[in-house]
Short mmCIF file of C-alpha atoms in Angstrom, two decimals:
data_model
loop_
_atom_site.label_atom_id
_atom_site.label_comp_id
_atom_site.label_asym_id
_atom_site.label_seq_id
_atom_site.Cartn_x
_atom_site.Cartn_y
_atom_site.Cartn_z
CA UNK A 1 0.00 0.00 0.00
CA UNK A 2 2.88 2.89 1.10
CA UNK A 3 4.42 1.56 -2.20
CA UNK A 4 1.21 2.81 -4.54
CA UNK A 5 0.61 5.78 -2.22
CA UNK A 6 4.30 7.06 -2.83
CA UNK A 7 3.80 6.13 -6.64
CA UNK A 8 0.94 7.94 -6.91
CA UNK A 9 2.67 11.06 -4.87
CA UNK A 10 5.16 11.11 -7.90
CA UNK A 11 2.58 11.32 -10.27
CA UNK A 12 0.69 14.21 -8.86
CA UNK A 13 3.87 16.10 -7.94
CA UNK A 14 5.17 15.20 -12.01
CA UNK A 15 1.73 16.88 -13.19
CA UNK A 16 2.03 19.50 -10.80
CA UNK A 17 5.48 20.43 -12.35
CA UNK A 18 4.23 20.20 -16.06
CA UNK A 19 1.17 22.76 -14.83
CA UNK A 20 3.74 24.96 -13.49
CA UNK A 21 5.63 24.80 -16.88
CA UNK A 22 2.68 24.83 -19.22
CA UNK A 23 1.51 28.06 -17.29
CA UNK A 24 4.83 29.92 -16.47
CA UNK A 25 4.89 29.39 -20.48
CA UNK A 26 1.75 31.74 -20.57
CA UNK A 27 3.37 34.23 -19.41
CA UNK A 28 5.70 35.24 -22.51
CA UNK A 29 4.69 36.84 -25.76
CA UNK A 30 5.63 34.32 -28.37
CA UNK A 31 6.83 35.15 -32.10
CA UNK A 32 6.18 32.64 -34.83
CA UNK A 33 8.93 32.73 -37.44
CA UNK A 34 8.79 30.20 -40.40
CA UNK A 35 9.95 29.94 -43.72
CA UNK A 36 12.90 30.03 -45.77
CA UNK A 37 15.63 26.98 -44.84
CA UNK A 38 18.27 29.09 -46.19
CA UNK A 39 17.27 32.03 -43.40
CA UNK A 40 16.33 29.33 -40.91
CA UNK A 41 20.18 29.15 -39.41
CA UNK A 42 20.24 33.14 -39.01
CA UNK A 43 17.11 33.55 -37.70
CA UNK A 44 17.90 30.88 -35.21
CA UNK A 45 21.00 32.74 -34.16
CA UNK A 46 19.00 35.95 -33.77
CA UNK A 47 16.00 34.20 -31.97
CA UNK A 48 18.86 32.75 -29.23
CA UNK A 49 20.62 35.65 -29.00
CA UNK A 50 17.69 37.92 -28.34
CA UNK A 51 15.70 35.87 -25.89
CA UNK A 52 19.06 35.30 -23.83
CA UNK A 53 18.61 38.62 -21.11
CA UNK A 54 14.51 38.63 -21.82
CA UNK A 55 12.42 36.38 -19.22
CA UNK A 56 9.37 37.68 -21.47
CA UNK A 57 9.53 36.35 -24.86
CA UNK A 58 9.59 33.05 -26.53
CA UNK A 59 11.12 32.80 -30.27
CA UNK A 60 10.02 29.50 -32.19
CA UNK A 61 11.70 29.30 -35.50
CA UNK A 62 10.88 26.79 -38.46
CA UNK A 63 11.65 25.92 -41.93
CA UNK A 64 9.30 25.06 -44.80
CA UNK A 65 10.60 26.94 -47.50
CA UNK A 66 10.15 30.72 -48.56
CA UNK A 67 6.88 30.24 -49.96
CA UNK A 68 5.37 28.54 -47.26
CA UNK A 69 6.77 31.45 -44.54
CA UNK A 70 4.94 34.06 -46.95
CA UNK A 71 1.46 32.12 -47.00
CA UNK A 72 1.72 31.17 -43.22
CA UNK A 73 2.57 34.97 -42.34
CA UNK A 74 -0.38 36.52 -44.76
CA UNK A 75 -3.01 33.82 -43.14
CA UNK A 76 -2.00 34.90 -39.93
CA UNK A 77 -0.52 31.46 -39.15
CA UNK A 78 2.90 32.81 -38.50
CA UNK A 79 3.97 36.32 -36.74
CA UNK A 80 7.13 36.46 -39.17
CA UNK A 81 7.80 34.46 -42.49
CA UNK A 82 11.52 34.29 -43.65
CA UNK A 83 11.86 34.52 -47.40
CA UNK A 84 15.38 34.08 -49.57
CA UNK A 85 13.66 35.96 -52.63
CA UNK A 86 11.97 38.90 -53.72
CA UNK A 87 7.80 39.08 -52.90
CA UNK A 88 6.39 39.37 -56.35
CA UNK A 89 3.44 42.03 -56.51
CA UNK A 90 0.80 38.79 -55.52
CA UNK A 91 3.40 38.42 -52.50
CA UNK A 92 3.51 41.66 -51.60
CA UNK A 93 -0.60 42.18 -51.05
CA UNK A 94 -0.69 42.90 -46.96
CA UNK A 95 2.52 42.16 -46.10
CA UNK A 96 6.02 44.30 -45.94
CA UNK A 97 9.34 43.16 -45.83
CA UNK A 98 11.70 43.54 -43.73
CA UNK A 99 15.59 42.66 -45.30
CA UNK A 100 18.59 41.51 -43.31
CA UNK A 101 21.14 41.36 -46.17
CA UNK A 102 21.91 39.95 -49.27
CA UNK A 103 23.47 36.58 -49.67
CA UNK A 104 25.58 35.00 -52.80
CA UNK A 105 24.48 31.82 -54.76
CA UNK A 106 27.15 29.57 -55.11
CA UNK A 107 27.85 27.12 -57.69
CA UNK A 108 29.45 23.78 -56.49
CA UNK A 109 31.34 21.55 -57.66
CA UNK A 110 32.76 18.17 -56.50
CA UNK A 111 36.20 18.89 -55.08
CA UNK A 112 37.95 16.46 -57.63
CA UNK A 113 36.14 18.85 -60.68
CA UNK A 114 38.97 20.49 -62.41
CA UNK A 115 36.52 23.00 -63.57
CA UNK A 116 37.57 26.37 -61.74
CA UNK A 117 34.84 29.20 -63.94
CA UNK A 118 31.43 29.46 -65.73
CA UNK A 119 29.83 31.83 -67.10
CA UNK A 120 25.81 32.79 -66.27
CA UNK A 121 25.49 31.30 -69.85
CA UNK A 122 27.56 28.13 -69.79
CA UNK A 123 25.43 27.54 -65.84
CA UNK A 124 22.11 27.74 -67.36
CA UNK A 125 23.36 25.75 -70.65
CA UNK A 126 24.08 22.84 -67.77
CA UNK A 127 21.26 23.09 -65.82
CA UNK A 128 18.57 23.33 -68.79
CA UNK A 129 20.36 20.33 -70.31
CA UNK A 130 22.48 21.74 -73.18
CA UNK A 131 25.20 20.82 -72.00
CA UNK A 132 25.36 17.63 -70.53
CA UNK A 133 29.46 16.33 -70.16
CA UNK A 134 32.37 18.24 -68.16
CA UNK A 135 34.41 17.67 -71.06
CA UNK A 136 31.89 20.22 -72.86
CA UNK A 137 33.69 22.67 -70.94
CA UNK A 138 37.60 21.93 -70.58
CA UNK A 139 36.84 19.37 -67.92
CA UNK A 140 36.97 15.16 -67.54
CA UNK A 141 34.54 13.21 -69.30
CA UNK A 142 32.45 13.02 -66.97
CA UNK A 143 28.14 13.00 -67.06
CA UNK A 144 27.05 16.10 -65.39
CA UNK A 145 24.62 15.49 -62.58
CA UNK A 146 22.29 18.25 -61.78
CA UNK A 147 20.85 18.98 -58.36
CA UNK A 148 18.56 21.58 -57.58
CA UNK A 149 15.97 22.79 -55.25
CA UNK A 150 12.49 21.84 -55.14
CA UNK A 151 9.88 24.53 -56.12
CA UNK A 152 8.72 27.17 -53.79
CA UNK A 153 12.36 27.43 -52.70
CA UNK A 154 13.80 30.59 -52.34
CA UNK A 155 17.12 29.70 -53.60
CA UNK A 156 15.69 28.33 -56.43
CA UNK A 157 13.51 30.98 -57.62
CA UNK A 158 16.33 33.65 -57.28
CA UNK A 159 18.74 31.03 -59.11
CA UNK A 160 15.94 30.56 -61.93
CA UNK A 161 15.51 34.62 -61.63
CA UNK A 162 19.30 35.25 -61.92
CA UNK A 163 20.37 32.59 -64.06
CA UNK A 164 17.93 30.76 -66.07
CA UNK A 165 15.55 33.69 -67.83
CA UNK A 166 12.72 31.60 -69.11
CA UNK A 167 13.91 28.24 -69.63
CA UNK A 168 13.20 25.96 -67.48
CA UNK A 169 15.54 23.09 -65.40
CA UNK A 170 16.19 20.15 -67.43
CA UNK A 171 12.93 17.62 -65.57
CA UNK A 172 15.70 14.77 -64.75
CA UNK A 173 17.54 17.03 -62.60
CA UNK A 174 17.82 15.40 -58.76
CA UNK A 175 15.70 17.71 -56.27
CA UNK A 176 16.51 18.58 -52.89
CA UNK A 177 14.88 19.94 -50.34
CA UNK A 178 17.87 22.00 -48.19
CA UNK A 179 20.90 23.88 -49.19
CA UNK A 180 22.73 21.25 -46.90
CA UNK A 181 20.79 18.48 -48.85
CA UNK A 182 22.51 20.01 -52.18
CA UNK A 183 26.04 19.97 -50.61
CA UNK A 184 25.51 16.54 -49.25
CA UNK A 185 24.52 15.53 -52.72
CA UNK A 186 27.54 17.38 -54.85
CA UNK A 187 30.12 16.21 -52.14
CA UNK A 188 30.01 12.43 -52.74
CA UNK A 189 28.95 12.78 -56.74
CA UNK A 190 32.18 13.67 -59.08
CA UNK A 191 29.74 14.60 -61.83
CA UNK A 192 27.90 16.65 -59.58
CA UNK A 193 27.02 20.77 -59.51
CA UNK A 194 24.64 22.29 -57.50
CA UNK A 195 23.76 25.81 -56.37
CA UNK A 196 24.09 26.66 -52.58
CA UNK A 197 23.80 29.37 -49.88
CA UNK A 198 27.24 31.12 -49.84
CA UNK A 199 26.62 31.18 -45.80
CA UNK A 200 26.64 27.58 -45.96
CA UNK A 201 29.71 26.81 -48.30
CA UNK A 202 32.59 24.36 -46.82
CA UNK A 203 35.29 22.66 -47.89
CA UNK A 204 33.64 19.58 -48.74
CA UNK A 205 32.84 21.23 -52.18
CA UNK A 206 34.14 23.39 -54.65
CA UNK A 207 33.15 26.54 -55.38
CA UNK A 208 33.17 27.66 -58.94
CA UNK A 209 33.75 31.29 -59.51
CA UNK A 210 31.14 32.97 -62.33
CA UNK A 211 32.03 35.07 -64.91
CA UNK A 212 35.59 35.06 -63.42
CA UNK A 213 34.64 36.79 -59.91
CA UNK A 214 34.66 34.64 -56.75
CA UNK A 215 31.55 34.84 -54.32
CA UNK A 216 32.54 37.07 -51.18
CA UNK A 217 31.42 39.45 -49.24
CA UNK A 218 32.65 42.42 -50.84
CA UNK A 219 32.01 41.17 -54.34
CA UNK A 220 27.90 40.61 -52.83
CA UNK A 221 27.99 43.83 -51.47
CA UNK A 222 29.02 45.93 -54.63
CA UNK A 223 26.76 43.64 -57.04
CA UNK A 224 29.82 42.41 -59.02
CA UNK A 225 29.18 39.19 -58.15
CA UNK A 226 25.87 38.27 -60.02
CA UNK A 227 24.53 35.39 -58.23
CA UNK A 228 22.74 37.18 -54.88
CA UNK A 229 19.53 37.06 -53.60
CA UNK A 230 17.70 38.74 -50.11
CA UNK A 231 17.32 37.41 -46.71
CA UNK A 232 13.22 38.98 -45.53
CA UNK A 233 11.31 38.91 -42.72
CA UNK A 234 7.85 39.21 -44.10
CA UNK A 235 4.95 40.78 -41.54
CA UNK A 236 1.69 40.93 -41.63
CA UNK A 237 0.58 44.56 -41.92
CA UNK A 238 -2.85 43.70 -39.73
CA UNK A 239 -0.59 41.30 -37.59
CA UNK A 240 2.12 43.28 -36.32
CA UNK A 241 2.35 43.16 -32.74
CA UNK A 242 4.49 45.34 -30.16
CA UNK A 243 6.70 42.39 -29.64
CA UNK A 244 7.11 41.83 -33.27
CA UNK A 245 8.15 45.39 -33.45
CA UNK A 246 10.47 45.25 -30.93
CA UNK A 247 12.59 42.35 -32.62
CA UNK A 248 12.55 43.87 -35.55
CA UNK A 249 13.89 47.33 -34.38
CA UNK A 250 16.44 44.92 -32.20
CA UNK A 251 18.17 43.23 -35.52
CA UNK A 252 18.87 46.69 -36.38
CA UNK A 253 20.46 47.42 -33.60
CA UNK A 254 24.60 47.13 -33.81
CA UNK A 255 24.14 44.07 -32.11
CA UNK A 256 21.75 42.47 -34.43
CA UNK A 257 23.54 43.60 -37.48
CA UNK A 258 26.54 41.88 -36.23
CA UNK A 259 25.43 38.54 -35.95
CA UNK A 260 23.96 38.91 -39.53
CA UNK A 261 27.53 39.73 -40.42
CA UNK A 262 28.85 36.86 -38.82
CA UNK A 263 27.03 34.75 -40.49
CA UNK A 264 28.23 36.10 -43.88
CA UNK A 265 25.13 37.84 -44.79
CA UNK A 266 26.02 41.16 -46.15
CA UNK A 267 23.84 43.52 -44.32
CA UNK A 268 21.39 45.94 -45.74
CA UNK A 269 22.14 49.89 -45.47
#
């Protein structure tokens, strides 16, 4: 009997402790971010470093792609939709945007590729399935293996914006649904090339330079490098609460602006 008594103690004091939790929880004004995979990581960073010295607010962050954060933010879904390309004028209907920085598309290579440059031209010649051996263009003879994004990403649509005019990606290419995804893919396939987040570049692959000028931060930041798309925050005009506001007007701040330079996103004036 004292056995099942003190069992059933724990059980109420275990529930008693979740209730505490669940309502303590109550307490702080939560912000909904979602969207964009290639934001995700910086918006993480700025959603950790923010709620650090702030007992009052909660910061939940999620993927789901660029087009997904601008649907869930204009339903009302999320507080804050993350978005790696430009709102067309549909987009745009209710919402504004808020932009971090501007980010470089890489193109990558496996690191064994002898390739070293492409131009826009000879990238979407590949990726629209013109061109379809590394020998083509001074390399081995090797079958090139696209990889792109799936659609609704935001790295795709500013690569298709960028690069490919109105042709379309050749329908065999191999989809992924993460920058990371893309690198995984390109690292472990010689014939592979891809087109990544320049904040998420490594060793593991090569990156190509385009049109003879090498993704950096300076070349992003002065336009000479071609391949560059936005990081937004996209709010809800009718949604826009004081603690919305606040985080905003925070990754302004010096302190916001640095992290966004730390994580090689070229900041907006």
């Amino acid at each position: 009997m004292k056995t099942k008594y003190k069992g059933l103690i724990l059980v109420a004091i275990i529930i008693v402790v979740i209730a505490v939790s669940v309502i303590s929880g109550f307490d702080k004004e939560r912000i909904d971010i979602a969207g964009s995979t290639s934001v995700q990581p910086l918006a993480e960073q700025l959603a950790t470093e923010y709620v650090a010295d702030r007992d009052n607010i909660q910061v939940n962050v999620q993927g789901g792609g660029s087009g997904m954060g601008i649907r869930s933010v204009s339903q009302g879904i999320a507080d804050i939709g993350t978005s790696s390309k430009e709102l067309s004028a549909e987009d745009s209907v209710g919402v504004t945007a808020v932009e971090l920085g501007k980010e470089g598309i890489v193109i990558g290579v496996h690191n064994s590729n002898t390739v070293d440059d492409l131009s826009t031209d000879q990238i979407k010649q590949i990726f629209s399935g013109e061109i379809t051996n590394w020998k083509e263009l001074g390399g081995p003879d090797e079958e090139i293996h696209v990889v792109t994004r799936e659609e609704g990403s935001g790295t795709r649509d500013a690569f298709e914006s960028v690069v490919m005019d109105d042709q379309d990606i050749k329908s065999d290419a191999i989809v992924q649904s993460s920058t990371e995804s893309v690198k995984q893919a390109v690292s472990t396939d010689p014939g592979a090339i891809g087109y990544m987040s320049f904040a998420h570049m490594s060793d593991h692959v090569k990156s190509l330079t385009v049109n003879n000028v090498v993704a950096s931060e300076e070349t992003i930041a002065d336009g000479s490098y071609e391949l560059q798309r936005p990081f937004l925050f996209v709010i809800n005009e009718d949604n826009y609460s004081q603690a919305v506001h606040d985080f905003v007007d925070w990754i302004k701040s010096p302190e916001g602006e640095q992290i966004i330079i730390d994580a090689k996103i070229v900041p907006s004036n």
